[in-house]
Short mmCIF file of C-alpha atoms and ligand atoms in Angstrom, two decimals:
data_model
loop_
_atom_site.label_atom_id
_atom_site.label_comp_id
_atom_site.label_asym_id
_atom_site.label_seq_id
_atom_site.Cartn_x
_atom_site.Cartn_y
_atom_site.Cartn_z
CA MET A 1 98.32 175.15 80.92
CA ALA A 2 97.22 171.85 79.41
CA ASN A 3 97.81 168.63 81.27
CA THR A 4 100.71 166.95 79.50
CA GLN A 5 100.42 163.59 81.29
CA THR A 6 98.67 161.24 78.88
CA LYS A 7 97.39 157.71 79.12
CA LEU A 8 99.53 155.29 77.11
CA LYS A 9 97.66 154.23 74.00
CA GLU A 10 97.81 150.90 72.22
CA VAL A 11 97.44 151.36 68.47
CA LYS A 12 96.36 148.28 66.54
CA LEU A 13 96.04 147.46 62.87
CA PHE A 14 92.62 147.79 61.24
CA ILE A 15 92.11 144.91 58.83
CA ASN A 16 88.84 143.79 57.29
CA GLY A 17 86.71 145.73 59.76
CA GLU A 18 88.55 144.70 62.92
CA TYR A 19 91.29 146.15 65.11
CA VAL A 20 93.90 143.39 65.41
CA GLU A 21 97.32 142.92 66.94
CA SER A 22 100.48 142.49 64.92
CA SER A 23 100.87 138.80 64.00
CA SER A 24 104.53 139.04 64.98
CA GLN A 25 103.63 140.80 68.27
CA THR A 26 106.17 143.50 67.40
CA LEU A 27 105.34 146.90 68.86
CA PHE A 28 107.11 150.22 68.51
CA GLU A 29 106.85 153.37 70.60
CA VAL A 30 105.63 156.84 69.73
CA LYS A 31 106.73 159.90 71.72
CA ASN A 32 105.22 163.31 72.36
CA PRO A 33 107.75 165.61 70.65
CA ALA A 34 107.09 168.38 73.18
CA THR A 35 108.20 166.25 76.14
CA GLN A 36 109.64 162.92 74.88
CA GLU A 37 107.00 161.15 76.96
CA ILE A 38 106.02 157.79 75.41
CA ILE A 39 102.38 158.20 74.39
CA ALA A 40 101.64 155.07 72.38
CA LYS A 41 102.73 151.56 71.60
CA VAL A 42 101.96 150.67 68.02
CA HIS A 43 101.53 147.24 66.45
CA GLU A 44 103.94 146.92 63.55
CA ALA A 45 102.41 145.13 60.57
CA SER A 46 104.36 142.05 59.49
CA PHE A 47 104.39 140.91 55.88
CA GLU A 48 101.49 138.55 56.76
CA ASP A 49 99.46 141.44 58.20
CA VAL A 50 100.00 143.61 55.12
CA ASP A 51 99.14 140.62 52.96
CA ARG A 52 95.87 140.12 54.88
CA ALA A 53 95.03 143.81 54.56
CA CYS A 54 95.68 143.78 50.80
CA GLU A 55 93.68 140.55 50.35
CA ALA A 56 90.80 142.01 52.39
CA ALA A 57 90.86 145.13 50.22
CA ARG A 58 90.94 142.99 47.08
CA GLN A 59 88.00 140.90 48.21
CA ALA A 60 86.02 143.97 49.20
CA PHE A 61 86.74 145.42 45.78
CA GLU A 62 85.90 142.33 43.72
CA GLU A 63 83.06 140.83 45.72
CA GLY A 64 81.83 143.47 48.12
CA PRO A 65 79.06 145.93 47.53
CA TRP A 66 81.29 149.01 47.57
CA ARG A 67 82.16 149.30 43.88
CA THR A 68 78.68 148.32 42.73
CA MET A 69 76.45 150.17 45.19
CA PRO A 70 74.58 153.23 43.85
CA LEU A 71 76.92 156.20 43.70
CA SER A 72 74.57 158.26 45.86
CA GLU A 73 74.71 155.64 48.61
CA ARG A 74 78.51 155.37 48.45
CA CYS A 75 78.92 159.13 48.58
CA ALA A 76 76.43 159.46 51.46
CA LYS A 77 78.62 157.12 53.53
CA ILE A 78 81.73 159.17 52.73
CA ARG A 79 79.88 162.34 53.74
CA ARG A 80 78.90 160.59 56.97
CA MET A 81 82.61 160.00 57.66
CA ALA A 82 83.13 163.75 57.26
CA GLU A 83 80.33 164.47 59.74
CA ILE A 84 81.81 162.06 62.30
CA ILE A 85 85.18 163.77 61.94
CA ILE A 86 83.55 167.11 62.76
CA GLU A 87 81.68 165.53 65.69
CA ARG A 88 85.04 164.23 66.99
CA LYS A 89 87.15 167.23 66.01
CA GLU A 90 88.36 168.16 69.51
CA GLU A 91 89.55 164.61 70.18
CA LEU A 92 91.26 164.38 66.78
CA ALA A 93 92.89 167.79 67.17
CA ARG A 94 94.20 166.90 70.66
CA LEU A 95 95.71 163.70 69.29
CA GLU A 96 97.26 165.46 66.31
CA ALA A 97 98.82 168.09 68.61
CA LEU A 98 100.11 165.37 70.93
CA ASP A 99 101.56 163.24 68.15
CA VAL A 100 103.02 165.87 65.80
CA GLY A 101 103.67 168.72 68.26
CA LYS A 102 101.59 171.16 66.22
CA PRO A 103 99.48 173.78 68.01
CA TYR A 104 96.11 172.31 69.03
CA GLN A 105 94.33 175.42 67.82
CA VAL A 106 95.72 175.02 64.30
CA ALA A 107 94.69 171.38 64.20
CA LEU A 108 91.24 172.23 65.55
CA GLU A 109 90.50 175.23 63.36
CA ARG A 110 92.25 174.24 60.15
CA GLU A 111 93.48 170.72 59.67
CA ILE A 112 90.72 168.57 61.12
CA PRO A 113 87.91 170.60 59.43
CA ARG A 114 89.90 170.43 56.19
CA ALA A 115 90.15 166.64 56.59
CA ALA A 116 86.35 166.47 56.82
CA GLU A 117 86.08 168.80 53.83
CA ASN A 118 88.41 166.54 51.79
CA LEU A 119 85.96 163.66 52.19
CA LYS A 120 82.82 165.72 51.68
CA PHE A 121 84.26 167.54 48.69
CA PHE A 122 85.15 164.37 46.79
CA ALA A 123 81.81 162.72 47.60
CA ASP A 124 79.97 165.78 46.22
CA PHE A 125 82.36 166.17 43.29
CA MET A 126 82.04 162.53 42.25
CA GLU A 127 78.27 162.78 42.21
CA HIS A 128 78.50 165.68 39.77
CA GLN A 129 80.74 163.91 37.27
CA GLY A 130 79.59 162.79 33.88
CA GLY A 131 81.48 161.20 31.03
CA GLU A 132 82.12 162.16 27.43
CA VAL A 133 80.15 161.28 24.32
CA TYR A 134 81.76 161.09 20.85
CA PRO A 135 79.26 160.45 18.07
CA MET A 136 80.82 159.23 14.76
CA ASP A 137 78.53 160.41 11.96
CA ASP A 138 75.30 158.54 12.53
CA ALA A 139 76.98 155.16 12.53
CA TYR A 140 78.61 154.78 15.93
CA LEU A 141 78.37 156.29 19.35
CA ASN A 142 81.31 156.35 21.79
CA TYR A 143 80.80 157.07 25.43
CA THR A 144 83.19 156.97 28.36
CA ARG A 145 82.90 155.52 31.81
CA TYR A 146 85.28 156.18 34.69
CA GLU A 147 85.62 152.98 36.67
CA PRO A 148 87.55 152.30 39.88
CA VAL A 149 91.05 150.86 39.51
CA GLY A 150 91.14 148.43 42.43
CA VAL A 151 93.20 148.36 45.62
CA ALA A 152 95.02 151.59 46.49
CA ALA A 153 98.00 151.92 48.81
CA LEU A 154 97.81 155.32 50.51
CA ILE A 155 101.11 156.21 52.19
CA THR A 156 101.39 159.47 54.07
CA PRO A 157 103.97 161.56 55.96
CA TRP A 158 103.99 162.87 59.53
CA ASN A 159 103.59 166.60 59.02
CA LEU A 160 99.82 166.71 58.35
CA PRO A 161 98.87 163.09 59.02
CA PHE A 162 95.08 163.18 59.13
CA MET A 163 94.53 165.94 56.58
CA LEU A 164 96.83 164.40 53.97
CA THR A 165 95.41 160.89 54.40
CA THR A 166 91.84 162.06 53.86
CA TRP A 167 93.01 164.05 50.82
CA LYS A 168 93.82 160.68 49.25
CA LEU A 169 91.05 158.63 50.85
CA GLY A 170 88.26 160.95 49.62
CA PRO A 171 88.82 160.47 45.86
CA CYS A 172 89.94 156.86 46.36
CA LEU A 173 86.67 155.86 48.02
CA ALA A 174 84.38 158.13 45.99
CA SER A 175 85.69 156.47 42.82
CA GLY A 176 84.83 153.02 44.24
CA ASN A 177 88.32 151.75 45.11
CA THR A 178 89.33 150.07 48.33
CA ALA A 179 92.29 151.22 50.43
CA VAL A 180 95.19 150.06 52.52
CA ILE A 181 96.48 153.09 54.40
CA LYS A 182 99.84 153.50 56.09
CA PRO A 183 100.48 156.63 58.13
CA ALA A 184 104.02 157.66 59.06
CA GLU A 185 105.40 155.54 61.87
CA ILE A 186 106.01 158.52 64.15
CA THR A 187 102.45 159.92 63.89
CA PRO A 188 99.92 157.08 63.63
CA LEU A 189 97.32 158.18 66.21
CA THR A 190 94.66 160.04 64.25
CA VAL A 191 94.91 157.99 61.06
CA SER A 192 94.45 154.78 63.05
CA LEU A 193 90.95 156.06 63.92
CA LEU A 194 89.92 156.17 60.26
CA GLY A 195 89.04 152.46 60.44
CA GLU A 196 86.61 153.07 63.27
CA ILE A 197 85.20 156.20 61.61
CA ALA A 198 84.65 154.34 58.32
CA GLN A 199 82.88 151.57 60.19
CA GLN A 200 80.66 154.04 62.07
CA ALA A 201 79.76 155.60 58.72
CA GLY A 202 78.58 152.22 57.40
CA ILE A 203 81.45 151.63 54.99
CA PRO A 204 81.69 147.86 54.41
CA ASP A 205 84.48 145.81 56.00
CA GLY A 206 87.65 145.54 53.94
CA VAL A 207 87.13 148.84 52.11
CA VAL A 208 89.31 150.85 54.51
CA ASN A 209 92.29 149.10 56.13
CA VAL A 210 95.02 150.77 58.17
CA VAL A 211 98.42 149.21 58.79
CA HIS A 212 101.34 150.59 60.74
CA GLY A 213 105.06 150.33 60.35
CA PHE A 214 108.14 151.72 58.68
CA GLY A 215 109.29 151.99 55.07
CA VAL A 216 112.18 149.76 54.06
CA GLN A 217 111.60 146.04 54.80
CA SER A 218 108.47 146.96 56.66
CA ALA A 219 104.83 147.82 55.95
CA GLY A 220 105.61 150.54 53.37
CA GLU A 221 107.74 148.29 51.20
CA PHE A 222 105.41 145.31 51.67
CA MET A 223 102.51 147.44 50.37
CA THR A 224 104.33 148.93 47.41
CA THR A 225 105.54 145.52 46.18
CA HIS A 226 102.31 143.65 46.93
CA PRO A 227 100.75 142.08 43.81
CA GLU A 228 97.20 142.96 44.91
CA VAL A 229 97.97 146.69 45.07
CA ASP A 230 97.04 148.39 41.79
CA LEU A 231 97.91 152.00 42.55
CA ILE A 232 100.01 153.94 45.02
CA SER A 233 99.27 157.45 46.21
CA PHE A 234 102.27 158.64 48.18
CA THR A 235 103.20 161.88 49.92
CA GLY A 236 106.65 162.20 51.42
CA GLU A 237 110.28 162.74 50.61
CA THR A 238 111.61 162.77 47.08
CA THR A 239 114.11 159.97 47.86
CA THR A 240 111.29 157.77 49.20
CA GLY A 241 109.27 158.45 46.04
CA LYS A 242 112.17 157.16 43.94
CA ALA A 243 112.36 153.94 46.00
CA ILE A 244 108.60 153.42 45.77
CA MET A 245 108.63 153.92 42.01
CA LYS A 246 111.33 151.27 41.65
CA ASN A 247 109.50 148.87 43.96
CA GLY A 248 106.20 149.30 42.16
CA ALA A 249 107.75 148.93 38.69
CA ASP A 250 107.69 145.13 38.51
CA SER A 251 103.92 145.03 38.78
CA LEU A 252 103.45 148.32 36.85
CA LYS A 253 101.54 150.05 39.59
CA LYS A 254 100.02 153.42 38.84
CA VAL A 255 101.67 156.11 40.99
CA SER A 256 100.86 159.60 42.16
CA PHE A 257 103.57 161.34 44.18
CA GLU A 258 103.50 164.55 46.21
CA LEU A 259 107.13 165.13 47.19
CA GLY A 260 109.44 167.72 48.67
CA GLY A 261 109.70 171.44 48.07
CA LYS A 262 111.93 174.47 48.56
CA ALA A 263 109.61 177.28 47.59
CA ALA A 264 110.76 180.76 46.66
CA ASN A 265 108.77 183.50 48.35
CA ILE A 266 109.66 186.51 46.17
CA ILE A 267 109.19 189.98 47.66
CA PHE A 268 109.49 192.80 45.12
CA GLU A 269 110.15 196.39 46.17
CA ASP A 270 106.55 197.38 45.38
CA ALA A 271 105.09 194.65 47.63
CA ASN A 272 102.61 195.56 50.33
CA LEU A 273 104.80 194.62 53.28
CA ASP A 274 101.92 194.94 55.76
CA LYS A 275 100.49 191.86 54.09
CA ALA A 276 103.68 190.18 52.89
CA ILE A 277 105.39 190.05 56.28
CA PRO A 278 102.74 188.30 58.39
CA VAL A 279 101.97 185.83 55.60
CA SER A 280 105.68 185.17 55.03
CA ILE A 281 106.03 184.47 58.76
CA GLN A 282 103.25 181.88 58.46
CA ALA A 283 104.83 180.46 55.33
CA ALA A 284 108.17 180.09 57.10
CA PHE A 285 107.15 178.89 60.55
CA MET A 286 103.68 177.33 60.42
CA ASN A 287 103.85 173.78 61.78
CA SER A 288 107.46 174.61 62.79
CA GLY A 289 108.33 174.95 59.10
CA GLN A 290 107.39 171.31 58.51
CA VAL A 291 105.20 172.07 55.51
CA CYS A 292 106.04 170.95 51.97
CA LEU A 293 104.71 174.31 50.74
CA ALA A 294 106.76 176.36 53.21
CA GLY A 295 108.19 179.58 51.81
CA SER A 296 111.64 178.55 53.01
CA ARG A 297 113.63 180.77 50.62
CA ILE A 298 112.61 184.41 50.89
CA LEU A 299 113.93 186.36 47.93
CA VAL A 300 113.93 190.07 48.80
CA GLN A 301 114.67 192.93 46.40
CA ARG A 302 117.75 194.69 47.72
CA THR A 303 116.14 198.16 47.78
CA ILE A 304 113.82 197.03 50.61
CA LEU A 305 116.16 194.52 52.27
CA ASP A 306 116.89 196.54 55.42
CA GLU A 307 113.26 197.34 56.11
CA PHE A 308 112.22 193.75 55.41
CA LEU A 309 114.89 192.30 57.71
CA THR A 310 113.93 194.57 60.60
CA ARG A 311 110.23 193.92 60.33
CA PHE A 312 110.49 190.19 59.58
CA LYS A 313 112.82 189.67 62.54
CA GLU A 314 110.42 191.54 64.86
CA ALA A 315 107.51 189.40 63.68
CA ALA A 316 109.48 186.16 64.17
CA ALA A 317 110.48 187.24 67.68
CA ALA A 318 106.82 187.81 68.53
CA LEU A 319 105.85 184.18 67.81
CA VAL A 320 104.95 182.26 70.95
CA VAL A 321 106.92 179.02 71.01
CA GLY A 322 105.52 176.63 73.56
CA ASP A 323 103.26 173.77 74.57
CA PRO A 324 101.27 172.57 71.53
CA GLN A 325 98.24 171.97 73.74
CA ASP A 326 98.20 175.61 74.87
CA ALA A 327 95.82 177.91 72.95
CA LYS A 328 98.37 180.76 72.93
CA THR A 329 101.10 178.75 71.23
CA ASN A 330 102.04 179.70 67.65
CA MET A 331 104.85 177.21 67.20
CA GLY A 332 105.61 173.85 68.81
CA PRO A 333 108.62 171.54 68.57
CA VAL A 334 109.74 169.60 65.51
CA VAL A 335 108.43 166.09 65.27
CA SER A 336 111.17 163.74 66.52
CA GLN A 337 114.71 163.41 67.80
CA ALA A 338 115.95 162.24 64.39
CA HIS A 339 114.29 165.17 62.69
CA TYR A 340 115.59 167.60 65.33
CA ASN A 341 119.11 166.32 64.64
CA LYS A 342 118.60 166.83 60.90
CA VAL A 343 117.13 170.34 61.29
CA THR A 344 119.72 171.55 63.79
CA SER A 345 122.58 170.15 61.65
CA TYR A 346 121.77 173.02 59.27
CA LEU A 347 122.81 175.52 61.96
CA SER A 348 126.44 174.48 61.58
CA ILE A 349 126.05 174.10 57.80
CA ALA A 350 124.75 177.68 57.68
CA GLU A 351 127.67 178.89 59.78
CA TYR A 352 130.17 176.98 57.63
CA GLU A 353 128.67 178.60 54.54
CA ASN A 354 129.11 182.08 56.05
CA SER A 355 125.41 182.78 56.35
CA THR A 356 124.50 185.72 58.60
CA LEU A 357 122.26 184.76 61.51
CA ILE A 358 119.50 187.35 61.74
CA TYR A 359 117.43 185.73 64.48
CA GLY A 360 117.12 182.49 66.48
CA GLY A 361 119.41 179.50 66.13
CA LYS A 362 118.98 178.38 69.74
CA ARG A 363 116.64 176.41 71.95
CA PRO A 364 113.94 178.79 73.19
CA GLU A 365 113.49 179.32 76.91
CA LEU A 366 110.60 177.12 77.95
CA PRO A 367 108.82 175.86 81.07
CA VAL A 368 110.47 172.89 82.73
CA HIS A 369 107.97 170.28 81.47
CA LEU A 370 109.07 171.11 77.90
CA SER A 371 112.78 171.01 78.67
CA THR A 372 113.28 167.76 76.74
CA GLY A 373 111.10 168.73 73.77
CA TYR A 374 112.55 169.07 70.27
CA TYR A 375 112.39 172.86 70.18
CA LEU A 376 114.25 175.38 68.07
CA GLN A 377 113.59 179.13 67.91
CA PRO A 378 112.26 180.47 64.62
CA THR A 379 115.56 180.96 62.83
CA ILE A 380 116.43 183.42 60.05
CA TYR A 381 119.58 183.52 57.96
CA LEU A 382 120.74 185.92 55.29
CA GLN A 383 122.68 184.28 52.48
CA GLU A 384 123.89 185.90 49.24
CA ASN A 385 124.78 182.61 47.56
CA ALA A 386 121.61 180.96 46.30
CA GLN A 387 123.57 177.75 45.70
CA ALA A 388 124.42 177.39 49.41
CA ARG A 389 123.04 174.20 50.95
CA ILE A 390 120.57 176.07 53.17
CA CYS A 391 119.14 177.62 49.98
CA GLN A 392 118.96 174.33 48.11
CA GLU A 393 118.06 171.53 50.52
CA GLU A 394 114.69 170.94 52.12
CA ILE A 395 115.36 171.56 55.82
CA PHE A 396 111.70 171.04 56.79
CA GLY A 397 112.06 172.91 60.06
CA PRO A 398 111.81 176.46 61.47
CA ILE A 399 114.80 177.76 59.50
CA VAL A 400 114.28 180.25 56.71
CA THR A 401 116.85 181.86 54.42
CA ILE A 402 116.64 185.36 53.01
CA ILE A 403 118.34 185.77 49.63
CA PRO A 404 118.70 189.32 48.25
CA PHE A 405 118.26 190.04 44.53
CA ASP A 406 118.48 193.14 42.33
CA THR A 407 116.43 192.46 39.20
CA GLU A 408 113.40 190.46 38.16
CA VAL A 409 115.56 188.31 35.89
CA GLU A 410 117.83 187.48 38.80
CA ALA A 411 114.86 186.65 41.06
CA LEU A 412 113.51 184.28 38.46
CA ALA A 413 116.84 182.52 38.03
CA ILE A 414 117.13 182.02 41.80
CA ALA A 415 113.50 180.86 42.10
CA ASN A 416 114.04 178.24 39.39
CA GLY A 417 117.51 177.28 40.55
CA THR A 418 116.63 174.24 42.67
CA GLU A 419 115.67 170.65 41.89
CA TYR A 420 112.22 171.25 43.36
CA GLY A 421 109.13 172.86 41.83
CA LEU A 422 106.20 172.46 44.17
CA ASN A 423 105.13 176.08 44.64
CA ALA A 424 106.19 179.71 44.77
CA VAL A 425 104.87 182.93 46.23
CA VAL A 426 105.07 186.38 44.61
CA TRP A 427 104.50 189.72 46.32
CA THR A 428 104.07 192.69 43.99
CA GLU A 429 101.47 195.34 43.19
CA ASN A 430 102.46 195.24 39.52
CA LEU A 431 99.93 193.16 37.59
CA GLN A 432 102.10 192.49 34.56
CA ARG A 433 104.99 191.39 36.72
CA ALA A 434 102.72 189.11 38.76
CA HIS A 435 101.68 187.33 35.56
CA ARG A 436 105.19 187.25 34.09
CA ILE A 437 106.68 185.65 37.20
CA SER A 438 103.75 183.26 37.60
CA HIS A 439 104.25 182.02 34.04
CA ASP A 440 108.02 181.68 34.27
CA VAL A 441 108.48 180.02 37.66
CA ARG A 442 108.54 176.27 37.12
CA ALA A 443 106.29 175.13 39.96
CA GLY A 444 102.88 173.51 40.34
CA THR A 445 101.22 176.28 42.39
CA ILE A 446 101.99 180.00 42.32
CA TRP A 447 100.43 182.21 44.95
CA VAL A 448 100.34 185.93 44.20
CA ASN A 449 99.95 188.14 47.27
CA CYS A 450 98.73 185.16 49.31
CA TRP A 451 99.88 181.72 50.48
CA PHE A 452 98.28 178.37 51.33
CA VAL A 453 94.93 179.17 49.76
CA ARG A 454 93.45 175.98 48.35
CA ASP A 455 90.47 175.39 46.10
CA LEU A 456 90.03 171.62 46.17
CA ARG A 457 89.00 171.61 42.49
CA ALA A 458 92.36 173.05 41.42
CA PRO A 459 95.33 170.88 40.42
CA PHE A 460 97.92 170.32 43.12
CA GLY A 461 101.36 168.82 42.57
CA GLY A 462 104.93 169.47 41.68
CA PHE A 463 107.19 170.15 38.73
CA LYS A 464 110.66 168.58 38.63
CA LYS A 465 111.52 166.49 41.75
CA SER A 466 108.47 167.74 43.67
CA GLY A 467 106.08 165.17 42.33
CA VAL A 468 104.54 162.96 39.72
CA GLY A 469 100.96 163.65 38.67
CA ARG A 470 98.38 166.00 40.12
CA GLU A 471 95.75 165.72 42.83
CA GLY A 472 92.64 167.84 43.33
CA GLY A 473 89.25 167.84 41.60
CA HIS A 474 89.11 165.81 38.41
CA HIS A 475 92.89 165.30 38.55
CA SER A 476 92.42 163.07 41.59
CA LEU A 477 89.52 161.26 39.98
CA GLU A 478 91.58 160.59 36.84
CA PHE A 479 94.24 158.93 38.97
CA PHE A 480 91.79 156.84 40.96
CA THR A 481 89.80 155.67 37.91
CA GLU A 482 90.31 153.84 34.65
CA ALA A 483 88.68 155.55 31.68
CA LYS A 484 86.75 153.13 29.50
CA ASN A 485 85.42 153.86 26.04
CA ILE A 486 82.33 152.05 24.83
CA CYS A 487 81.64 152.17 21.09
CA ILE A 488 78.16 151.20 19.90
CA ALA A 489 77.20 150.53 16.31
CA LEU A 490 73.96 152.35 15.68
CA LYS A 491 73.09 150.59 12.45
P1 NAD B 501 109.08 160.00 54.21
O1 NAD B 501 109.25 159.87 52.75
O2 NAD B 501 110.22 159.67 55.09
O3 NAD B 501 107.88 159.08 54.71
C1 NAD B 501 106.58 159.19 54.18
C2 NAD B 501 105.88 157.85 54.31
O4 NAD B 501 106.54 156.89 53.48
C3 NAD B 501 105.90 157.28 55.72
O5 NAD B 501 104.65 156.67 55.95
C4 NAD B 501 107.02 156.26 55.65
O6 NAD B 501 106.91 155.21 56.57
C5 NAD B 501 106.85 155.75 54.24
N1 NAD B 501 108.05 155.13 53.65
C6 NAD B 501 109.34 155.44 53.91
N2 NAD B 501 110.16 154.67 53.14
C7 NAD B 501 109.36 153.89 52.38
C8 NAD B 501 109.59 152.89 51.39
N3 NAD B 501 110.83 152.56 51.01
N4 NAD B 501 108.53 152.28 50.82
C9 NAD B 501 107.26 152.63 51.17
N5 NAD B 501 106.98 153.55 52.11
C10 NAD B 501 108.00 154.18 52.70
O7 NAD B 501 108.56 161.48 54.45
P2 NAD B 501 108.30 162.19 55.84
O8 NAD B 501 109.63 162.48 56.47
O9 NAD B 501 107.29 161.43 56.62
O10 NAD B 501 107.61 163.57 55.38
C11 NAD B 501 108.30 164.71 55.03
C12 NAD B 501 108.39 164.85 53.52
O11 NAD B 501 107.10 164.84 52.95
C13 NAD B 501 109.01 166.16 53.10
O12 NAD B 501 109.93 165.93 52.06
C14 NAD B 501 107.82 166.97 52.58
O13 NAD B 501 108.13 167.96 51.64
C15 NAD B 501 106.99 165.90 52.00
N6 NAD B 501 105.60 166.35 51.88
C16 NAD B 501 105.12 166.67 50.64
C17 NAD B 501 103.81 167.14 50.50
C18 NAD B 501 103.27 167.50 49.15
O14 NAD B 501 102.07 167.64 49.04
N7 NAD B 501 104.10 167.64 48.13
C19 NAD B 501 103.00 167.28 51.63
C20 NAD B 501 103.53 166.96 52.87
C21 NAD B 501 104.83 166.49 52.99
#
């Protein structure tokens, strides 16, 4: 059993190459969601602090060597950041598990290596980019350049703090921009180390700044209204995206939003259940269901409903819910008291809507040191009405709803019948059907007979209220650059 007693950390702001205290001396606390123990005191950025961070980023962009240094040198420094992350992966994974409540093993084997890969990938990718050439008869020659935009605000949520921040930071830096980062207030620990890691990698002062705080009337809002910020890359809730868009409108900031989801995971009667069930369990309960891509609505063809329910329930019951620091744990707590209250409020909503509880719905039995943690059993409901709130709203916790369907047409209507469109999953052995459904579901990513497989070159983002724009490969670079056309008279 891992030692849960941790030394209280002081998390400072990283501005212009230095860790500094909040100018207002305001600090807020961060708790371990598995125990409610206070693990960190965090300096909250005042307006003056955010202003200094944005000014530092502006100066580093306009006057520093970052934008103008040879691309190979810039990308080598970003790759060095990736190497340092791998060198420090145990430490980062421990912190992520402590802060978010996710299993250490998942952070160690998946998220922290992926964070390093995000940086390395975009450094490599940028070095392989060219531009376009458009000759006009023999009289003129057009060619394009992709130039950095300026100062980027990178605002990230608490579910995958380090991985999602590097997913933005990689293309931001590789394109030659400078950054002011704000992690979610409840999970600042790993992201706060990005300042130090950037410095160790030789990235000039002012290029990477990290501020801490909340959204409204705090660091988030100060960043998104700041005149020196040119572009905002945000991942979080759809309602926050709307507020950020409004706040950034006055200064016409460029925005890229990765927002909420309520993915349909569609299981047809010809699906290979030996594969579909374990992957659907992952899709429902990985990170305690706190994944934007979670397969939180499982649409099951009625002819296989009984078999699916029995086997899915058995697999959910076999998940080990426990201490995130323990290597055997499959599922930890949810992230905070406020989020626990939100997630568990859906238990009474589900009951009110006459959903049938198939499994879970209670606090799991846990060792005494976890008795105050924000734990809920993996929970499964059956609901015939696809318009019920548990089938429509993003719960973002370990609660999954099974919705039966009879025909392909019906499955498609249910899959498309929400305001979200981030992703969907299809399980079938019928090739034509796999293509038909993939074409007709209105979502940014469709996984057929798999889930959560990511090629970093591929576009990632949402239809409808799940996002604005796309990230990944050249889609990220388009957002983080301005295309310039140069037209030369040849005669
Ligand atoms: P959130 O929107 O509450 O917060 C995200 C970040 O925005 C935090 O850093 C927060 O402090 C900041 N913020 C809040 N209000 C703000 C404001 N008015 N101005 C500027 N910044 C503000 O989201 P969350 O609860 O941290 O994360 C969960 C949400 O994120 C879920 O909806 C989930 O689906 C979504 N998410 C989406 C993706 C994706 O790729 N589409 C990935 C992960 C999470």
